[in-house]
């Protein structure tokens, strides 16, 4: 509102002030020029008629009276003796006029610059009566002293001022009214934004916001709702995650409790049964341990990319190491591990995180395989990325499940996953680790035929 008022009212006041002063200055300058012309005409007449010595000539008298009447003033004519030969007020005739201005006029200063007394509204002008002698020299024969009122100019200025000020005031009032109105219109949507945000802060998340207003405000509304949606999705997935975690952590404990209780309830339990149950309990504890370890890896990966420990390493060697580490498990299930590399690849990666991701994929290839199956790992690269492909001859993933397998705790077949010691966190960990390398992972699978995971990671780490 202030800006509106400043932009509207300040230039208006300035304009008014300049307009009035320019008018006054121009009117006074015009008046001076007119008076100088009259002085010039009068001085010729005075010299021609010899009025300066005789002081008598009706024509001159008439002319002087006419000029003083027109311009509302007093004209005094002084001759070389400083004697006043004519005073239109008839007060000082015959007397002497000795003033600084008149004497300066005689001393050849020419017509002294006119004086405009603004406060008392008059204009003073001394006009020398000159003739040119034979030697072309100017001789001063007398001075016409003119005192004129400028009240007429002043009164025009005043009435103009009144009108302009009235106009400016009306305009200023309009500007103020419009500023209040428009600033209201402009700020109302913003106030709505603030109110909506306040309501959301109080917990009314689900409402979303709808700001009507100009374009930008509607854009804010859209972005805001977008953000709220995202926040809500995050909140939902967080809640789901927490409930999944609790559930997963509770399952082994429930089993342990059941096993322990059944042992306690029976009397004279044979030692073999104790042994069997305790082995089961130990298995459940192992499972609990695995879930906790996987959760910890996931939480670590969820942290910011600042935790990346990036080093240029030989990917061929890394894959060979992983395969070597996993070969005993594969052998146990009679699964062949095949490795093929199309070229040597050196890339900037976090070795621990990448090998965790790839190990999970190969382990899954072994776990979800058929007997006498195979898992083939191949490595390739172009100028920008390296590609790791992990294909298996396993049970495959049903099409409808393929979108969900990267979700935390998702398992296609819970019983089988549990049997093989799966937690449902492996692929979530893998995906996180790959994304932290700015990479991508894709799955192709056909039930009963096998599964292929394609991983693509930039050769140079992009921070
Ligand atoms: P899990 O710990 O159960 O293996 P993952 O997150 O590693 O959890 O995998 C999620 C689910 O995806 C698995 O339970 C399994 O059903 C399916 N899956 C993953 N990899 C394969 C694969 N290579 N072949 C068939 N199914 C797979």
Short mmCIF file of C-alpha atoms and ligand atoms in Angstrom, two decimals:
data_model
loop_
_atom_site.label_atom_id
_atom_site.label_comp_id
_atom_site.label_asym_id
_atom_site.label_seq_id
_atom_site.Cartn_x
_atom_site.Cartn_y
_atom_site.Cartn_z
CA UNK A 1 0.00 0.00 0.00
CA UNK A 2 2.82 2.34 0.92
CA UNK A 3 4.51 1.73 -2.41
CA UNK A 4 1.29 2.45 -4.25
CA UNK A 5 0.82 5.70 -2.34
CA UNK A 6 4.44 6.74 -2.82
CA UNK A 7 4.35 6.02 -6.54
CA UNK A 8 1.02 7.80 -6.93
CA UNK A 9 1.18 10.79 -4.61
CA UNK A 10 4.83 11.86 -4.56
CA UNK A 11 5.19 12.49 -8.32
CA UNK A 12 1.84 14.25 -8.26
CA UNK A 13 2.93 16.71 -5.56
CA UNK A 14 6.23 17.29 -7.33
CA UNK A 15 4.43 17.91 -10.62
CA UNK A 16 2.06 20.41 -8.95
CA UNK A 17 4.94 22.30 -7.38
CA UNK A 18 6.95 22.49 -10.62
CA UNK A 19 3.91 23.49 -12.66
CA UNK A 20 2.99 26.42 -10.42
CA UNK A 21 6.53 27.75 -10.12
CA UNK A 22 7.17 27.50 -13.85
CA UNK A 23 4.02 29.45 -14.52
CA UNK A 24 5.01 32.24 -12.11
CA UNK A 25 8.55 32.49 -13.44
CA UNK A 26 7.35 32.67 -17.02
CA UNK A 27 4.69 35.30 -16.24
CA UNK A 28 7.22 37.51 -14.40
CA UNK A 29 9.75 37.20 -17.26
CA UNK A 30 7.07 38.16 -19.77
CA UNK A 31 6.12 41.12 -17.65
CA UNK A 32 9.76 42.26 -17.46
CA UNK A 33 10.14 42.07 -21.24
CA UNK A 34 6.95 44.03 -21.75
CA UNK A 35 8.06 46.70 -19.29
CA UNK A 36 11.47 46.96 -20.93
CA UNK A 37 9.74 47.51 -24.28
CA UNK A 38 7.51 50.16 -22.77
CA UNK A 39 10.61 51.76 -21.16
CA UNK A 40 12.38 51.79 -24.48
CA UNK A 41 9.44 53.43 -26.21
CA UNK A 42 9.00 55.93 -23.40
CA UNK A 43 12.66 56.89 -23.32
CA UNK A 44 12.58 57.78 -27.05
CA UNK A 45 9.49 59.85 -26.48
CA UNK A 46 10.95 61.65 -23.45
CA UNK A 47 14.08 62.62 -25.32
CA UNK A 48 12.23 63.74 -28.44
CA UNK A 49 9.82 66.02 -26.58
CA UNK A 50 12.46 67.55 -24.28
CA UNK A 51 10.33 66.46 -21.33
CA UNK A 52 13.38 65.84 -19.17
CA UNK A 53 14.08 69.56 -18.95
CA UNK A 54 10.61 71.09 -19.26
CA UNK A 55 8.58 68.40 -17.52
CA UNK A 56 5.67 69.34 -19.71
CA UNK A 57 4.03 67.47 -22.53
CA UNK A 58 0.49 66.19 -22.40
CA UNK A 59 1.23 63.33 -24.78
CA UNK A 60 4.04 62.08 -22.55
CA UNK A 61 1.89 62.55 -19.47
CA UNK A 62 -0.91 60.55 -21.04
CA UNK A 63 1.44 57.77 -22.12
CA UNK A 64 3.10 57.51 -18.71
CA UNK A 65 -0.33 57.42 -16.99
CA UNK A 66 -1.53 54.80 -19.46
CA UNK A 67 1.43 52.50 -18.79
CA UNK A 68 1.21 52.89 -15.03
CA UNK A 69 -2.53 52.16 -15.18
CA UNK A 70 -2.15 49.07 -17.35
CA UNK A 71 0.50 47.54 -15.12
CA UNK A 72 -0.79 48.85 -11.80
CA UNK A 73 2.26 50.75 -10.69
CA UNK A 74 4.20 53.90 -10.23
CA UNK A 75 6.55 55.50 -12.72
CA UNK A 76 9.09 58.10 -11.67
CA UNK A 77 11.22 59.91 -14.25
CA UNK A 78 14.53 61.39 -13.10
CA UNK A 79 16.79 63.66 -15.18
CA UNK A 80 20.57 64.05 -15.05
CA UNK A 81 20.29 66.43 -12.05
CA UNK A 82 18.55 63.60 -10.17
CA UNK A 83 15.52 65.83 -10.25
CA UNK A 84 12.15 64.09 -10.36
CA UNK A 85 10.33 65.43 -13.43
CA UNK A 86 7.40 63.06 -13.28
CA UNK A 87 5.80 60.93 -10.58
CA UNK A 88 2.56 59.20 -11.49
CA UNK A 89 1.58 59.38 -7.83
CA UNK A 90 2.30 63.16 -7.98
CA UNK A 91 3.97 62.94 -4.57
CA UNK A 92 7.63 63.61 -5.25
CA UNK A 93 7.69 65.88 -8.28
CA UNK A 94 10.37 68.61 -8.04
CA UNK A 95 12.24 66.64 -5.40
CA UNK A 96 15.50 64.76 -5.88
CA UNK A 97 15.85 61.01 -6.09
CA UNK A 98 19.19 59.80 -4.85
CA UNK A 99 19.29 56.07 -4.65
CA UNK A 100 21.98 53.50 -5.25
CA UNK A 101 20.14 51.91 -8.18
CA UNK A 102 19.55 55.25 -9.96
CA UNK A 103 23.13 56.38 -9.51
CA UNK A 104 24.43 53.05 -10.78
CA UNK A 105 22.20 53.51 -13.82
CA UNK A 106 23.80 56.92 -14.48
CA UNK A 107 27.27 55.50 -14.01
CA UNK A 108 26.64 53.37 -17.03
CA UNK A 109 25.66 50.08 -15.50
CA UNK A 110 22.81 50.06 -18.01
CA UNK A 111 19.39 48.97 -16.95
CA UNK A 112 19.99 47.28 -13.60
CA UNK A 113 18.61 43.79 -13.39
CA UNK A 114 14.95 43.85 -12.39
CA UNK A 115 14.12 43.00 -8.80
CA UNK A 116 11.17 40.83 -8.07
CA UNK A 117 10.02 41.08 -4.48
CA UNK A 118 8.00 37.95 -4.12
CA UNK A 119 6.77 38.55 -0.62
CA UNK A 120 5.41 42.04 -1.22
CA UNK A 121 4.40 41.23 -4.78
CA UNK A 122 6.14 43.93 -6.72
CA UNK A 123 8.63 44.30 -9.51
CA UNK A 124 11.23 47.04 -9.59
CA UNK A 125 12.95 48.11 -12.81
CA UNK A 126 15.30 51.05 -13.59
CA UNK A 127 15.43 51.89 -17.26
CA UNK A 128 18.12 54.34 -18.48
CA UNK A 129 17.11 57.00 -21.04
CA UNK A 130 19.97 56.99 -23.53
CA UNK A 131 20.94 58.77 -26.71
CA UNK A 132 23.80 58.02 -29.02
CA UNK A 133 26.12 60.97 -29.81
CA UNK A 134 28.13 61.63 -32.98
CA UNK A 135 30.98 59.47 -31.82
CA UNK A 136 28.53 56.62 -31.37
CA UNK A 137 28.76 56.86 -27.58
CA UNK A 138 25.82 56.22 -25.32
CA UNK A 139 24.89 59.17 -23.14
CA UNK A 140 22.50 58.68 -20.25
CA UNK A 141 19.93 61.48 -20.09
CA UNK A 142 17.80 60.18 -17.27
CA UNK A 143 16.29 57.13 -15.62
CA UNK A 144 12.76 55.76 -15.64
CA UNK A 145 12.11 54.13 -12.26
CA UNK A 146 9.27 51.66 -12.51
CA UNK A 147 7.57 49.96 -9.55
CA UNK A 148 4.83 47.60 -10.54
CA UNK A 149 2.56 45.34 -8.61
CA UNK A 150 2.65 41.65 -9.51
CA UNK A 151 -0.50 40.94 -7.58
CA UNK A 152 -2.38 40.05 -10.78
CA UNK A 153 0.18 37.32 -11.58
CA UNK A 154 0.07 36.22 -7.98
CA UNK A 155 -3.70 35.99 -7.96
CA UNK A 156 -3.70 33.93 -11.16
CA UNK A 157 -1.07 31.69 -9.58
CA UNK A 158 -3.15 31.42 -6.42
CA UNK A 159 -6.32 30.46 -8.24
CA UNK A 160 -4.32 28.03 -10.37
CA UNK A 161 -2.77 26.62 -7.22
CA UNK A 162 -6.19 26.17 -5.69
CA UNK A 163 -7.43 24.25 -8.68
CA UNK A 164 -4.29 22.15 -9.09
CA UNK A 165 -4.15 21.35 -5.40
CA UNK A 166 -7.81 20.40 -5.43
CA UNK A 167 -7.18 18.21 -8.45
CA UNK A 168 -4.07 16.69 -6.87
CA UNK A 169 -5.90 16.06 -3.60
CA UNK A 170 -8.78 14.35 -5.38
CA UNK A 171 -6.32 12.25 -7.30
CA UNK A 172 -4.38 11.49 -4.13
CA UNK A 173 -7.55 10.37 -2.37
CA UNK A 174 -8.37 8.17 -5.36
CA UNK A 175 -4.84 6.75 -5.35
CA UNK A 176 -5.07 6.00 -1.63
CA UNK A 177 -8.48 4.37 -2.01
CA UNK A 178 -7.26 2.30 -4.95
CA UNK A 179 -4.05 1.38 -3.14
CA UNK A 180 -6.01 0.12 -0.16
CA UNK A 181 -8.37 -1.76 -2.45
CA UNK A 182 -5.67 -3.29 -4.66
CA UNK A 183 -3.27 -4.10 -1.87
CA UNK A 184 -6.20 -5.88 -0.27
CA UNK A 185 -6.80 -7.86 -3.45
CA UNK A 186 -3.09 -8.64 -3.81
CA UNK A 187 -2.49 -9.67 -0.23
CA UNK A 188 -5.71 -11.58 0.39
CA UNK A 189 -4.55 -14.75 -1.40
CA UNK A 190 -1.27 -14.56 0.52
CA UNK A 191 -3.19 -14.29 3.77
CA UNK A 192 -5.14 -17.38 2.68
CA UNK A 193 -1.84 -19.15 2.02
CA UNK A 194 -0.65 -18.32 5.51
CA UNK A 195 -3.96 -19.44 7.06
CA UNK A 196 -3.87 -22.72 5.14
CA UNK A 197 -0.28 -23.35 6.18
CA UNK A 198 -1.22 -22.59 9.78
CA UNK A 199 -4.10 -25.07 9.60
CA UNK A 200 -1.77 -27.70 8.21
CA UNK A 201 0.73 -27.04 10.96
CA UNK A 202 -2.09 -27.69 13.40
CA UNK A 203 -2.55 -31.11 11.81
CA UNK A 204 -5.27 -30.80 9.16
CA UNK A 205 -2.94 -32.33 6.58
CA UNK A 206 -5.45 -34.14 4.45
CA UNK A 207 -7.35 -31.03 3.34
CA UNK A 208 -4.81 -29.72 0.88
CA UNK A 209 -5.02 -26.09 -0.10
CA UNK A 210 -6.74 -24.15 -2.83
CA UNK A 211 -5.69 -20.57 -3.32
CA UNK A 212 -7.70 -18.59 -5.79
CA UNK A 213 -6.00 -15.51 -7.11
CA UNK A 214 -3.58 -14.49 -9.78
CA UNK A 215 -1.45 -16.97 -11.67
CA UNK A 216 1.52 -17.05 -9.32
CA UNK A 217 -0.65 -17.73 -6.32
CA UNK A 218 -2.31 -20.64 -8.08
CA UNK A 219 1.13 -21.98 -8.91
CA UNK A 220 2.10 -21.74 -5.24
CA UNK A 221 -1.09 -23.62 -4.42
CA UNK A 222 -0.19 -26.41 -6.87
CA UNK A 223 3.40 -26.69 -5.67
CA UNK A 224 2.20 -26.65 -2.10
CA UNK A 225 -0.29 -29.45 -2.67
CA UNK A 226 2.38 -31.38 -4.51
CA UNK A 227 4.68 -31.02 -1.55
CA UNK A 228 1.92 -32.02 0.88
CA UNK A 229 1.17 -35.12 -1.21
CA UNK A 230 4.80 -36.10 -1.13
CA UNK A 231 5.01 -35.50 2.57
CA UNK A 232 1.92 -37.59 3.08
CA UNK A 233 3.31 -40.43 0.98
CA UNK A 234 6.55 -40.30 2.97
CA UNK A 235 4.60 -40.28 6.21
CA UNK A 236 2.51 -43.26 5.06
CA UNK A 237 5.54 -45.22 3.97
CA UNK A 238 7.27 -44.37 7.24
CA UNK A 239 4.31 -45.66 9.22
CA UNK A 240 4.10 -48.77 7.08
CA UNK A 241 7.81 -49.33 7.52
CA UNK A 242 7.59 -49.01 11.29
CA UNK A 243 4.68 -51.44 11.48
CA UNK A 244 6.48 -53.87 9.15
CA UNK A 245 9.65 -53.64 11.22
CA UNK A 246 7.72 -54.32 14.43
CA UNK A 247 5.96 -57.24 12.83
CA UNK A 248 9.13 -58.74 11.40
CA UNK A 249 10.99 -58.34 14.66
CA UNK A 250 8.13 -59.84 16.62
CA UNK A 251 7.78 -63.03 14.57
CA UNK A 252 11.03 -64.72 15.73
CA UNK A 253 10.37 -63.61 19.30
CA UNK A 254 6.87 -65.11 19.20
CA UNK A 255 8.35 -68.38 17.94
CA UNK A 256 10.97 -68.36 20.66
CA UNK A 257 8.29 -67.70 23.25
CA UNK A 258 6.11 -70.57 21.97
CA UNK A 259 9.05 -72.97 21.90
CA UNK A 260 10.20 -72.00 25.38
CA UNK A 261 6.67 -72.14 26.82
CA UNK A 262 5.98 -75.61 25.42
CA UNK A 263 9.22 -76.84 26.93
CA UNK A 264 8.33 -75.32 30.29
CA UNK A 265 4.83 -76.73 30.29
CA UNK A 266 5.89 -80.32 29.80
CA UNK A 267 7.25 -82.25 32.67
CA UNK A 268 9.95 -84.86 32.27
CA UNK A 269 10.83 -83.62 28.84
CA UNK A 270 13.39 -85.84 27.13
CA UNK A 271 16.79 -84.24 26.57
CA UNK A 272 16.48 -84.77 22.80
CA UNK A 273 13.35 -82.62 22.68
CA UNK A 274 15.15 -79.92 24.69
CA UNK A 275 17.94 -80.05 22.16
CA UNK A 276 15.61 -79.89 19.21
CA UNK A 277 13.65 -76.96 20.61
CA UNK A 278 16.77 -75.13 21.65
CA UNK A 279 18.16 -75.53 18.14
CA UNK A 280 14.95 -73.99 16.81
CA UNK A 281 15.29 -71.18 19.32
CA UNK A 282 18.89 -70.60 18.18
CA UNK A 283 17.66 -70.46 14.55
CA UNK A 284 15.06 -67.86 15.46
CA UNK A 285 17.70 -65.80 17.24
CA UNK A 286 19.90 -65.99 14.13
CA UNK A 287 16.98 -64.79 12.09
CA UNK A 288 16.28 -61.89 14.43
CA UNK A 289 19.93 -61.02 14.19
CA UNK A 290 19.83 -61.03 10.39
CA UNK A 291 16.79 -58.78 10.29
CA UNK A 292 18.44 -56.32 12.65
CA UNK A 293 21.65 -56.34 10.59
CA UNK A 294 19.74 -55.76 7.36
CA UNK A 295 17.78 -52.95 8.96
CA UNK A 296 20.99 -51.33 10.10
CA UNK A 297 22.44 -51.52 6.56
CA UNK A 298 19.28 -49.96 5.20
CA UNK A 299 19.29 -47.15 7.74
CA UNK A 300 22.93 -46.45 6.94
CA UNK A 301 22.12 -46.29 3.23
CA UNK A 302 19.21 -43.95 3.89
CA UNK A 303 21.61 -41.33 5.15
CA UNK A 304 22.84 -38.58 2.88
CA UNK A 305 25.26 -39.11 0.03
CA UNK A 306 27.91 -37.40 2.18
CA UNK A 307 28.63 -40.79 3.70
CA UNK A 308 29.88 -42.18 0.40
CA UNK A 309 33.45 -43.36 0.47
CA UNK A 310 34.29 -43.01 -3.22
CA UNK A 311 37.44 -44.66 -4.59
CA UNK A 312 38.38 -45.69 -8.12
CA UNK A 313 38.43 -49.51 -8.09
CA UNK A 314 38.69 -52.37 -10.52
CA UNK A 315 35.14 -53.68 -10.94
CA UNK A 316 36.29 -56.97 -12.55
CA UNK A 317 38.27 -57.81 -9.41
CA UNK A 318 35.40 -56.78 -7.17
CA UNK A 319 32.97 -59.12 -8.97
CA UNK A 320 35.47 -61.99 -8.90
CA UNK A 321 35.88 -61.55 -5.14
CA UNK A 322 32.13 -61.57 -4.55
CA UNK A 323 31.68 -64.69 -6.66
CA UNK A 324 34.52 -66.41 -4.83
CA UNK A 325 32.91 -65.58 -1.49
CA UNK A 326 29.52 -66.90 -2.63
CA UNK A 327 30.73 -70.02 -4.41
CA UNK A 328 30.47 -72.30 -1.31
CA UNK A 329 26.76 -71.43 -0.95
CA UNK A 330 26.21 -72.03 -4.66
CA UNK A 331 28.05 -75.33 -4.51
CA UNK A 332 25.89 -76.46 -1.62
CA UNK A 333 22.82 -76.06 -3.81
CA UNK A 334 24.54 -77.39 -6.88
CA UNK A 335 24.32 -74.12 -8.74
CA UNK A 336 26.87 -73.06 -11.30
CA UNK A 337 28.29 -69.54 -11.01
CA UNK A 338 29.43 -68.13 -14.36
CA UNK A 339 31.36 -64.91 -14.75
CA UNK A 340 32.03 -63.13 -18.04
CA UNK A 341 33.70 -59.81 -18.50
CA UNK A 342 33.73 -57.94 -21.80
CA UNK A 343 36.39 -55.42 -20.84
CA UNK A 344 38.38 -54.24 -17.83
CA UNK A 345 36.42 -51.61 -15.92
CA UNK A 346 37.76 -49.08 -13.44
CA UNK A 347 35.07 -46.94 -11.79
CA UNK A 348 34.62 -44.52 -8.91
CA UNK A 349 32.41 -46.31 -6.40
CA UNK A 350 31.88 -46.97 -2.71
CA UNK A 351 33.30 -50.47 -2.60
CA UNK A 352 31.43 -51.67 0.51
CA UNK A 353 28.02 -50.43 -0.65
CA UNK A 354 28.40 -51.68 -4.21
CA UNK A 355 29.55 -55.14 -3.18
CA UNK A 356 26.61 -55.34 -0.73
CA UNK A 357 24.23 -54.50 -3.60
CA UNK A 358 25.73 -57.00 -6.05
CA UNK A 359 26.09 -59.74 -3.43
CA UNK A 360 22.37 -59.44 -2.62
CA UNK A 361 21.48 -59.90 -6.29
CA UNK A 362 23.74 -62.93 -6.74
CA UNK A 363 22.57 -64.46 -3.45
CA UNK A 364 18.97 -64.08 -4.61
CA UNK A 365 19.92 -65.74 -7.90
CA UNK A 366 21.21 -68.69 -5.89
CA UNK A 367 18.37 -68.71 -3.34
CA UNK A 368 15.51 -68.54 -5.79
CA UNK A 369 16.96 -71.12 -8.18
CA UNK A 370 16.15 -74.64 -9.14
CA UNK A 371 18.53 -77.51 -8.46
CA UNK A 372 21.33 -77.76 -11.02
CA UNK A 373 20.62 -74.21 -12.12
CA UNK A 374 23.07 -71.44 -12.93
CA UNK A 375 23.70 -67.78 -12.18
CA UNK A 376 25.55 -65.75 -14.80
CA UNK A 377 27.22 -62.44 -13.91
CA UNK A 378 28.52 -60.30 -16.77
CA UNK A 379 30.27 -56.94 -16.86
CA UNK A 380 30.41 -54.44 -19.69
CA UNK A 381 30.94 -50.68 -20.08
CA UNK A 382 30.69 -47.79 -22.47
CA UNK A 383 32.33 -44.36 -22.22
CA UNK A 384 29.94 -43.23 -19.47
CA UNK A 385 28.55 -46.22 -17.58
CA UNK A 386 29.39 -49.75 -16.59
CA UNK A 387 26.74 -52.45 -16.72
CA UNK A 388 26.43 -55.51 -14.52
CA UNK A 389 23.96 -58.17 -15.53
CA UNK A 390 22.93 -60.92 -13.10
CA UNK A 391 20.85 -63.60 -14.78
CA UNK A 392 19.61 -66.84 -13.25
CA UNK A 393 17.78 -69.96 -14.33
CA UNK A 394 15.54 -69.80 -11.25
CA UNK A 395 11.86 -69.73 -10.41
CA UNK A 396 11.28 -66.23 -11.77
CA UNK A 397 9.08 -63.47 -10.41
CA UNK A 398 5.39 -63.18 -11.30
CA UNK A 399 4.74 -60.11 -13.42
CA UNK A 400 2.40 -58.46 -10.94
CA UNK A 401 5.08 -58.71 -8.22
CA UNK A 402 7.89 -57.24 -10.29
CA UNK A 403 7.05 -53.65 -9.35
CA UNK A 404 7.02 -54.42 -5.64
CA UNK A 405 10.14 -56.49 -5.11
CA UNK A 406 12.28 -53.42 -4.29
CA UNK A 407 9.95 -52.42 -1.46
CA UNK A 408 11.12 -53.05 2.05
CA UNK A 409 9.91 -56.39 3.50
CA UNK A 410 8.19 -57.41 0.27
CA UNK A 411 8.48 -61.10 -0.53
CA UNK A 412 6.71 -63.01 -3.27
CA UNK A 413 6.59 -66.22 -1.32
CA UNK A 414 6.98 -65.56 2.38
CA UNK A 415 7.49 -69.19 3.29
CA UNK A 416 10.24 -69.74 0.75
CA UNK A 417 11.99 -66.51 1.61
CA UNK A 418 11.88 -67.46 5.29
CA UNK A 419 13.23 -70.89 4.54
CA UNK A 420 16.20 -69.41 2.74
CA UNK A 421 16.78 -66.89 5.49
CA UNK A 422 15.43 -63.88 3.55
CA UNK A 423 14.21 -60.76 5.29
CA UNK A 424 12.61 -58.96 2.34
CA UNK A 425 15.14 -56.15 2.76
CA UNK A 426 17.83 -57.35 0.33
CA UNK A 427 16.53 -55.68 -2.83
CA UNK A 428 15.61 -52.48 -0.97
CA UNK A 429 19.21 -52.29 0.22
CA UNK A 430 20.47 -53.01 -3.30
CA UNK A 431 18.31 -50.34 -4.89
CA UNK A 432 19.31 -47.72 -2.32
CA UNK A 433 23.00 -48.47 -2.78
CA UNK A 434 22.71 -48.24 -6.57
CA UNK A 435 20.77 -45.00 -6.40
CA UNK A 436 23.42 -43.52 -4.14
CA UNK A 437 25.82 -44.14 -7.03
CA UNK A 438 23.33 -42.28 -9.31
CA UNK A 439 22.74 -45.60 -11.03
CA UNK A 440 19.66 -47.57 -12.05
CA UNK A 441 18.41 -51.12 -11.69
CA UNK A 442 15.89 -52.97 -13.83
CA UNK A 443 14.40 -56.43 -13.56
CA UNK A 444 13.28 -58.77 -16.35
CA UNK A 445 11.73 -62.03 -15.30
CA UNK A 446 9.48 -64.84 -16.42
CA UNK A 447 7.94 -67.22 -13.96
CA UNK A 448 9.52 -70.66 -14.14
CA UNK A 449 12.25 -69.52 -16.56
CA UNK A 450 14.49 -67.18 -14.67
CA UNK A 451 15.27 -63.62 -13.71
CA UNK A 452 17.69 -61.00 -14.98
CA UNK A 453 18.72 -57.88 -13.09
CA UNK A 454 20.42 -55.11 -15.10
CA UNK A 455 22.47 -52.60 -13.16
CA UNK A 456 23.85 -49.40 -14.69
CA UNK A 457 26.23 -47.12 -12.80
CA UNK A 458 28.23 -44.07 -14.00
CA UNK A 459 31.98 -44.67 -14.29
CA UNK A 460 32.68 -41.32 -12.67
CA UNK A 461 30.86 -40.56 -9.46
CA UNK A 462 28.43 -37.65 -9.73
CA UNK A 463 28.21 -35.87 -6.38
P1 LIG B 1 14.52 -61.67 0.47
O1 LIG B 1 15.27 -61.41 1.69
O2 LIG B 1 13.18 -62.27 0.73
O3 LIG B 1 15.30 -62.37 -0.57
P2 LIG B 1 14.68 -59.44 -1.34
O4 LIG B 1 14.35 -58.02 -1.09
O5 LIG B 1 16.09 -59.77 -1.64
O6 LIG B 1 14.17 -60.22 -0.06
O7 LIG B 1 13.75 -59.95 -2.48
C1 LIG B 1 12.38 -59.70 -2.44
C2 LIG B 1 11.61 -60.81 -3.08
O8 LIG B 1 11.81 -60.81 -4.49
C3 LIG B 1 12.04 -62.17 -2.66
O9 LIG B 1 11.35 -62.58 -1.51
C4 LIG B 1 11.70 -63.04 -3.85
O10 LIG B 1 10.35 -63.43 -3.75
C5 LIG B 1 11.83 -62.10 -5.01
N1 LIG B 1 13.12 -62.29 -5.71
C6 LIG B 1 14.23 -61.57 -5.57
N2 LIG B 1 15.21 -62.00 -6.39
C7 LIG B 1 14.71 -63.03 -7.08
C8 LIG B 1 15.22 -63.92 -8.10
N3 LIG B 1 16.47 -63.80 -8.56
N4 LIG B 1 14.39 -64.87 -8.59
C9 LIG B 1 13.14 -64.98 -8.12
N5 LIG B 1 12.59 -64.21 -7.17
C10 LIG B 1 13.36 -63.23 -6.65
#
